[in-house]
Coordinates of C-alpha atoms in Angstrom, one line a residue:
M296 CA 91.1 90.1 83.0
P297 CA 94.4 92.0 84.1
S298 CA 97.4 90.7 82.3
A299 CA 100.4 89.6 84.5
I300 CA 102.2 92.6 84.2
R301 CA 99.1 94.4 85.8
H302 CA 99.2 92.2 88.9
F303 CA 102.7 92.6 89.3
I304 CA 102.3 96.3 89.8
A305 CA 99.7 96.7 91.3
A306 CA 101.1 93.8 93.6
E307 CA 104.3 95.7 94.1
I308 CA 102.8 98.7 95.2
A309 CA 101.2 97.8 97.6
N310 CA 103.7 95.5 98.8
P311 CA 107.3 97.0 97.5
K312 CA 109.3 93.6 97.2
S313 CA 111.5 92.7 94.8
L314 CA 110.9 90.1 91.3
N315 CA 112.0 87.1 94.0
G316 CA 109.6 88.3 96.6
S317 CA 112.8 88.7 99.6
E318 CA 114.5 92.4 98.3
P319 CA 112.7 95.7 99.1
L320 CA 112.3 98.2 96.1
M321 CA 112.0 101.4 96.0
I322 CA 108.9 102.8 95.4
P323 CA 109.3 105.8 93.0
R324 CA 107.4 108.6 94.0
Y325 CA 105.9 109.1 90.7
T326 CA 104.6 106.1 90.0
R327 CA 100.8 106.5 89.5
P328 CA 98.0 104.2 90.2
E329 CA 95.7 106.6 87.9
M330 CA 97.3 105.0 84.7
G331 CA 96.0 101.7 85.8
S332 CA 93.0 102.5 86.1
I333 CA 92.7 104.3 82.2
W334 CA 92.4 100.8 81.3
T335 CA 90.2 99.5 83.7
D336 CA 87.1 97.7 82.8
Q337 CA 85.1 101.0 84.5
N338 CA 87.2 103.2 82.9
K339 CA 86.8 101.3 78.7
F340 CA 83.0 101.0 79.4
Q341 CA 82.3 104.4 80.2
K342 CA 84.8 105.5 77.3
W343 CA 82.1 103.9 75.3
L344 CA 79.1 105.6 77.1
D345 CA 80.4 108.8 76.1
V346 CA 80.8 108.0 72.0
E347 CA 77.1 106.4 72.8
I348 CA 76.1 110.4 74.3
A349 CA 78.1 112.0 71.7
T350 CA 76.1 109.7 68.5
A351 CA 72.5 110.1 70.3
E352 CA 73.4 113.9 71.0
V353 CA 74.5 114.5 67.5
E354 CA 72.2 112.8 65.5
A355 CA 69.3 114.0 67.7
E356 CA 70.8 117.7 66.7
A357 CA 70.3 116.3 62.8
G358 CA 66.6 115.7 63.1
M359 CA 68.0 111.5 62.7
I360 CA 66.5 110.4 66.4
P361 CA 64.7 112.2 68.7
K362 CA 66.0 115.0 71.3
T363 CA 63.6 113.8 73.8
A364 CA 65.9 110.2 73.2
A365 CA 69.2 111.7 73.2
R366 CA 67.8 113.2 76.7
A367 CA 67.2 110.2 78.3
I368 CA 69.9 108.7 77.6
R369 CA 71.9 111.2 78.5
K370 CA 70.9 111.2 82.0
K371 CA 69.4 108.3 82.2
A372 CA 72.2 106.0 80.6
K373 CA 74.0 104.3 82.8
F374 CA 76.6 100.7 83.2
E375 CA 77.2 97.7 85.9
V376 CA 80.3 96.0 85.1
E377 CA 79.4 92.6 86.4
R378 CA 76.1 93.1 84.7
I379 CA 78.4 93.7 81.0
L380 CA 80.3 90.1 82.0
E381 CA 77.1 88.2 83.0
I382 CA 75.7 89.1 79.6
E383 CA 78.8 88.3 77.7
R384 CA 78.7 84.8 79.4
E385 CA 75.0 84.1 77.6
V386 CA 75.7 86.4 74.2
K387 CA 79.5 86.0 74.1
H388 CA 79.4 89.9 72.2
D389 CA 80.8 92.8 75.0
V390 CA 79.5 95.4 72.8
I391 CA 76.0 93.9 72.8
A392 CA 76.0 93.1 76.8
F393 CA 77.3 96.5 76.8
T394 CA 74.0 98.3 74.7
T395 CA 72.0 95.5 75.8
N396 CA 72.8 97.0 80.2
V397 CA 72.7 100.5 79.2
A398 CA 69.4 99.6 77.3
E399 CA 67.9 98.4 80.8
H400 CA 68.4 101.8 82.7
V401 CA 67.4 103.8 80.1
G402 CA 63.9 102.3 78.7
K403 CA 61.8 103.1 75.9
E404 CA 63.8 105.6 74.1
G405 CA 66.9 102.4 74.4
R406 CA 66.1 101.6 70.9
Y407 CA 68.0 104.9 69.9
L408 CA 71.2 104.3 71.6
H409 CA 73.8 102.6 69.1
Y410 CA 72.0 104.4 66.3
G411 CA 73.1 103.1 64.0
L412 CA 76.4 102.0 64.8
T413 CA 78.6 99.2 64.2
S414 CA 79.9 97.6 67.0
N415 CA 84.5 98.9 66.2
D416 CA 82.8 102.7 66.0
V417 CA 82.2 102.3 69.5
V418 CA 85.8 100.4 70.6
D419 CA 87.5 102.1 68.6
T420 CA 86.5 105.6 68.9
A421 CA 86.8 105.5 72.7
Q422 CA 90.2 103.8 72.3
A423 CA 91.5 106.4 70.5
I424 CA 90.7 108.4 74.7
Q425 CA 91.8 106.1 76.3
V426 CA 95.7 106.8 74.5
R427 CA 94.8 109.7 74.4
E428 CA 94.5 109.9 78.3
A429 CA 98.1 107.1 78.2
S430 CA 99.8 109.7 76.6
A431 CA 99.4 112.5 79.0
L432 CA 100.6 111.1 81.5
L433 CA 103.1 109.3 79.7
L434 CA 104.2 112.6 78.6
A435 CA 103.9 114.1 81.8
G436 CA 106.8 110.6 82.8
L437 CA 109.0 112.0 79.9
K438 CA 109.1 115.6 81.0
R439 CA 109.8 114.4 84.9
L440 CA 113.0 112.1 83.7
G441 CA 114.0 115.3 81.6
E442 CA 113.7 117.6 84.7
V443 CA 116.2 114.9 86.5
L444 CA 118.6 114.5 83.4
R445 CA 119.0 118.0 83.0
Q446 CA 120.0 118.6 87.0
R447 CA 122.2 115.5 87.4
A448 CA 123.8 116.7 83.9
L449 CA 125.0 120.1 85.2
E450 CA 126.1 118.5 88.5
F451 CA 128.3 116.8 86.9
K452 CA 129.5 118.7 84.1
H453 CA 133.4 118.9 84.5
T454 CA 133.5 115.5 86.3
P455 CA 136.6 114.4 84.5
M456 CA 135.8 110.5 83.7
I457 CA 137.5 108.0 80.8
G458 CA 135.4 108.0 78.6
R459 CA 135.3 104.1 77.0
T460 CA 134.8 102.9 73.3
H461 CA 134.5 98.5 72.9
G462 CA 134.8 98.7 76.4
I463 CA 137.9 99.4 76.8
H464 CA 139.4 103.2 78.2
A465 CA 139.4 105.5 75.3
E466 CA 140.0 109.4 76.0
P467 CA 138.7 112.2 78.8
I468 CA 135.0 113.1 79.4
T469 CA 132.9 114.1 82.1
F470 CA 129.7 112.3 83.3
G471 CA 127.9 115.0 82.7
C472 CA 128.7 114.7 78.9
K473 CA 127.3 111.7 79.7
I474 CA 124.2 112.1 81.2
A475 CA 123.8 115.4 78.2
I476 CA 123.5 112.8 75.9
W477 CA 120.6 110.8 77.7
Y478 CA 118.9 114.0 77.7
A479 CA 119.1 114.4 74.5
E480 CA 117.5 110.7 74.1
N481 CA 115.1 111.2 76.2
Q482 CA 113.9 115.0 74.5
R483 CA 113.8 113.0 71.6
N484 CA 111.3 110.3 72.7
T485 CA 109.4 112.8 73.9
E486 CA 109.1 114.3 71.1
R487 CA 108.0 110.6 69.3
V488 CA 105.5 110.0 71.9
G489 CA 103.9 113.3 71.2
Y490 CA 104.0 112.9 67.4
A491 CA 102.8 109.0 68.1
A492 CA 100.3 109.9 70.5
E493 CA 98.6 112.8 67.7
Q494 CA 98.2 109.1 65.6
M495 CA 96.1 107.7 68.3
R496 CA 92.8 110.9 68.6
V497 CA 91.4 109.5 65.8
G498 CA 87.4 108.1 66.2
K499 CA 85.2 106.4 63.3
I500 CA 81.9 106.6 62.7
S501 CA 81.9 105.5 59.2
G502 CA 79.6 101.9 60.0
A503 CA 80.8 98.0 58.7
V504 CA 83.0 98.8 55.8
G505 CA 84.2 101.8 56.5
T506 CA 80.7 104.1 53.6
Y507 CA 79.5 105.7 55.9
T508 CA 75.7 103.3 54.9
H509 CA 73.8 104.4 57.9
L510 CA 75.8 108.0 59.1
P511 CA 77.0 110.9 56.9
P512 CA 80.4 111.1 57.5
L513 CA 78.6 115.1 58.6
I514 CA 77.8 112.9 62.4
E515 CA 82.0 110.8 62.2
R516 CA 82.8 114.7 62.5
G517 CA 80.2 116.5 65.0
I518 CA 80.4 112.8 67.7
C519 CA 84.2 113.2 67.2
K520 CA 84.5 117.3 68.0
R521 CA 83.3 116.5 70.6
L522 CA 85.2 113.6 72.2
G523 CA 88.6 115.7 71.2
L524 CA 89.3 113.7 68.2
E525 CA 90.0 113.8 63.9
P526 CA 87.4 112.0 62.3
A527 CA 89.6 109.3 60.2
P528 CA 89.8 110.1 56.7
V529 CA 89.6 106.7 55.6
S530 CA 88.5 103.8 57.6
S531 CA 87.7 100.1 57.1
Q532 CA 85.4 98.8 60.0
V533 CA 88.9 99.7 62.1
I534 CA 90.7 102.6 62.5
Q535 CA 94.1 100.7 60.8
R536 CA 96.7 99.7 62.7
D537 CA 99.7 100.8 61.4
R538 CA 98.6 103.8 63.5
H539 CA 98.9 102.1 67.2
A540 CA 102.0 99.5 65.7
F541 CA 103.5 103.3 65.5
Y542 CA 102.5 104.3 68.6
L543 CA 104.1 100.7 70.6
S544 CA 106.9 101.4 68.9
T545 CA 107.2 104.1 69.7
L546 CA 107.0 102.9 73.3
A547 CA 109.2 100.2 72.6
V548 CA 111.9 102.9 71.6
A549 CA 111.7 105.2 74.5
A550 CA 111.8 102.1 76.6
A551 CA 115.1 101.0 74.9
S552 CA 115.9 104.2 75.9
L553 CA 116.5 103.8 78.9
E554 CA 116.9 100.6 79.0
K555 CA 120.2 102.0 78.2
I556 CA 120.6 104.3 80.7
A557 CA 119.6 101.5 83.2
L558 CA 122.2 99.5 81.4
E559 CA 125.5 102.4 81.4
V560 CA 124.4 102.5 85.3
R561 CA 124.8 98.6 85.8
G562 CA 128.3 98.4 83.6
L563 CA 129.6 101.6 86.1
Q564 CA 128.7 100.1 88.8
R565 CA 130.3 97.1 88.5
T566 CA 133.1 96.4 91.2
E567 CA 136.0 96.9 88.8
V568 CA 134.6 100.2 87.7
R569 CA 132.4 102.0 90.6
E570 CA 132.1 105.2 89.6
V571 CA 128.1 105.1 90.0
E572 CA 125.4 102.9 92.0
E573 CA 122.4 102.8 92.5
Y574 CA 120.5 104.0 95.4
F575 CA 121.0 101.3 98.4
S576 CA 118.6 102.1 101.4
P577 CA 120.2 101.8 105.0
L578 CA 117.6 98.5 105.5
Q579 CA 118.4 97.0 101.7
K580 CA 120.0 93.4 101.3
G581 CA 121.8 92.7 98.3
S582 CA 122.2 88.7 98.6
S583 CA 120.7 86.0 101.3
A584 CA 124.4 84.4 100.9
M585 CA 126.4 87.6 100.7
P586 CA 125.7 90.5 102.8
H587 CA 128.3 92.8 101.9
K588 CA 126.2 92.3 98.1
R589 CA 124.9 95.9 96.4
N590 CA 123.9 94.2 93.3
P591 CA 122.2 96.9 91.2
I592 CA 118.7 95.3 91.2
T593 CA 116.3 98.3 90.3
A594 CA 118.7 98.7 86.8
E595 CA 117.8 95.1 86.2
Q596 CA 114.8 95.6 86.4
I597 CA 114.6 98.4 83.8
C598 CA 116.1 96.3 81.8
G599 CA 114.6 93.8 82.0
L600 CA 111.5 94.8 81.2
A601 CA 112.2 97.1 78.8
R602 CA 112.5 93.8 77.0
L603 CA 108.4 93.1 77.4
I604 CA 107.3 96.9 75.4
R605 CA 109.6 95.4 72.7
S606 CA 107.8 92.3 72.7
N607 CA 104.3 94.5 72.8
A608 CA 105.7 96.2 69.2
Q609 CA 106.1 92.8 67.5
A610 CA 103.0 91.8 68.2
A611 CA 101.4 95.2 66.9
L612 CA 103.4 94.8 64.1
E613 CA 100.8 91.7 63.5
N614 CA 98.7 92.9 64.5
V615 CA 98.3 95.7 61.1
A616 CA 97.8 93.1 58.9
L617 CA 93.9 92.0 58.6
W618 CA 91.6 90.3 56.2
H619 CA 89.7 92.0 54.0
E620 CA 87.7 95.0 56.2
R621 CA 88.4 93.8 59.5
D622 CA 88.9 90.0 60.8
I623 CA 88.7 90.4 64.8
S624 CA 92.7 89.3 65.0
H625 CA 93.7 92.4 66.9
S626 CA 91.6 92.8 69.7
S627 CA 92.3 89.8 71.4
V628 CA 95.8 91.6 71.4
E629 CA 94.9 95.2 72.1
R630 CA 93.2 94.0 75.2
V631 CA 96.6 93.0 76.4
I632 CA 99.7 94.8 75.1
L633 CA 97.8 98.6 75.0
A634 CA 97.6 98.7 78.0
D635 CA 100.3 96.6 79.7
S636 CA 102.8 98.9 77.6
T637 CA 101.3 101.8 78.5
I638 CA 101.5 101.0 82.2
L639 CA 105.1 99.7 81.8
L640 CA 106.4 102.9 80.8
D641 CA 105.1 105.4 82.9
Y642 CA 107.0 102.6 85.0
L643 CA 110.0 102.3 84.2
L644 CA 109.9 106.7 83.5
A645 CA 109.5 106.4 87.5
K646 CA 112.0 103.9 88.1
T647 CA 114.5 105.6 86.0
A648 CA 113.8 108.7 87.0
N649 CA 114.3 107.7 90.7
L650 CA 117.8 105.8 89.5
V651 CA 118.8 108.9 88.1
E652 CA 117.7 111.1 91.0
K653 CA 119.0 109.1 93.9
M654 CA 122.8 107.6 92.3
F655 CA 125.8 107.3 94.1
V656 CA 128.2 109.0 91.9
Y657 CA 131.9 108.3 92.5
P658 CA 134.4 111.0 91.2
Q659 CA 137.6 109.9 93.0
R660 CA 136.7 106.8 91.9
M661 CA 136.6 108.5 88.1
Q662 CA 139.9 110.2 88.5
E663 CA 141.8 107.0 89.8
N664 CA 140.4 105.3 86.9
L665 CA 141.6 108.4 84.4
G666 CA 145.3 106.9 85.5
M667 CA 144.6 103.8 85.2
L668 CA 146.5 102.6 81.8
K669 CA 149.4 104.6 83.0
G670 CA 148.7 107.9 80.7
L671 CA 147.8 105.5 77.2
I672 CA 144.9 107.2 77.1
F673 CA 146.5 110.3 75.6
S674 CA 148.2 108.7 72.7
G675 CA 146.0 110.5 70.8
Q676 CA 146.7 113.7 71.1
L677 CA 150.3 113.1 71.5
L678 CA 150.2 111.2 67.6
L679 CA 148.8 114.3 66.4
D680 CA 151.5 117.1 68.3
L681 CA 153.8 115.4 66.7
V682 CA 152.3 114.9 63.4
E683 CA 151.9 119.4 63.8
K684 CA 155.3 119.5 64.0
G685 CA 155.9 118.1 60.7
V686 CA 156.2 114.7 61.5
R687 CA 155.6 112.1 59.2
R688 CA 151.5 110.4 60.0
E689 CA 152.9 107.1 59.6
D690 CA 156.5 107.8 61.5
A691 CA 154.2 109.4 64.7
Y692 CA 152.1 106.4 64.6
R693 CA 155.0 104.0 65.0
W694 CA 157.0 106.3 68.1
V695 CA 153.9 106.6 70.0
Q696 CA 152.4 103.5 69.4
R697 CA 155.8 101.2 70.3
N698 CA 156.4 103.2 73.6
A699 CA 152.2 102.2 74.3
M700 CA 152.4 98.4 73.9
Q701 CA 156.1 98.9 76.3
V702 CA 153.2 100.5 79.2
W703 CA 151.0 96.9 78.5
E704 CA 153.6 95.3 79.1
T705 CA 155.1 96.5 82.1
R706 CA 152.8 98.6 83.6
E707 CA 155.7 101.2 83.0
D708 CA 154.1 105.1 83.0
Y709 CA 153.4 105.9 79.5
R710 CA 154.6 110.2 79.5
T711 CA 158.4 108.7 80.9
L712 CA 158.6 106.3 78.7
V713 CA 157.3 109.2 75.9
E714 CA 159.9 111.7 77.9
R715 CA 162.4 109.5 77.6
D716 CA 162.4 108.7 73.6
A717 CA 164.8 110.6 70.9
D718 CA 162.7 111.0 68.0
I719 CA 159.9 112.2 70.0
R720 CA 162.2 114.5 71.3
Q721 CA 163.3 115.8 68.4
Y722 CA 159.9 117.7 68.1
L723 CA 158.8 117.9 71.8
K724 CA 159.6 119.9 74.4
P725 CA 158.6 118.6 77.5
G726 CA 155.9 121.6 78.5
E727 CA 155.0 120.5 74.8
I728 CA 154.4 116.8 76.0
A729 CA 153.1 117.6 79.5
E730 CA 150.2 119.5 78.0
V731 CA 149.7 115.8 76.2
F732 CA 148.3 115.1 79.7
N733 CA 146.4 117.5 80.7
V734 CA 142.9 116.5 81.1
E735 CA 141.3 119.4 80.8
R736 CA 142.8 120.2 77.2
Y737 CA 140.2 117.4 76.5
L738 CA 137.1 118.2 77.8
T739 CA 138.0 122.6 75.6
H740 CA 134.5 121.8 74.5
V741 CA 132.3 120.8 77.5
D742 CA 130.9 124.1 77.5
E743 CA 129.6 124.3 73.7
I744 CA 128.3 121.2 73.6
F745 CA 126.4 121.7 77.2
E746 CA 124.9 125.1 76.1
R747 CA 123.8 122.5 72.3
V748 CA 122.1 120.4 74.6
F749 CA 120.1 122.2 76.9
G750 CA 120.4 126.3 75.3
K751 CA 122.3 129.4 76.6

């Protein structure tokens, strides 16, 4: 049965409402229903059938079963989801229900179906194909997000704003530099997801305890080659679940990066800051009680749903340790976490790309916030300039700080106070003081940063 998150995604695509059902949400152009279709029973059983057909054909080539049987399985094998579920209700075993249904179509040659296999030869190998399909969509989503981030970073490459540490105004940056950080992180996530997907691109046809008792490794290699997989070098009855834990942990890292972007948008959208704002459509409403509200609902949704992917990664880590050569404790968990994590990440990649692509940016407000502290953000450069003139650092720090503390108390202009300070005037001329308060001086290396991130 599909999980709650799959119901939520499907419902939102069909009827764009918010989580509380009252506020409209934008549906990103890049939300793909095909991600959900990968995890349907129809596709799962089709992948099982692909493994069964490949097995029969490789076994026939090796002379283990009649070639007529392999041809019959290729030609006649099919299934009905409802029939499989009907049989499973009786036999309490999904793979037996599947093979029983397929054999009903194949006829007498059906005795060679599933020949020499154990259930997880089919299930784990087929699951690897599903993960490969899902990963291809995730990588496309990461690429799309990267394109959006690159575009907006270049757009605001030289747009100055205040940089913050501990939430407090620090020194000037550009908004483009902020987005460049997101872009570089997205590139790393793309590499990580690609590597983790490759770790999952393995099959196993090694039998009940991994010793190839009924089918030799040669058969496994042939089957995996037909399916576009690599054989697991060693396995028990199952492919080892460290692969799955690594894969889902990697998806959780990618989701955390999306949350990082969304959280920053939320922070910059706060009324007191309002340097950035997520898109608000003409007919959109922010609050049932307060008509003026323009809430960051998309960014908040991204932050919330990223938590689910992280929790799924924890469940995947719990699946690594199984009793002896295999127990079944991981199976029920994976029926939820693999589908939900890939569907969610695909969805959040689309939501985040849409968020960044359409967000409103307010350079004038950024400029106003740069001046909010009356010039205090230039104290670091003033300190260095005094040191370069031969002032002991301890003395320079004391002079710079005493004027800064006065600004905090009186809200006077920092540059004016500095220009009146007799100690500072002994070492810095008026023109040199003016240069301390030049924003462009702080942004000298922006072009070099962008070249390192985006190339020439």
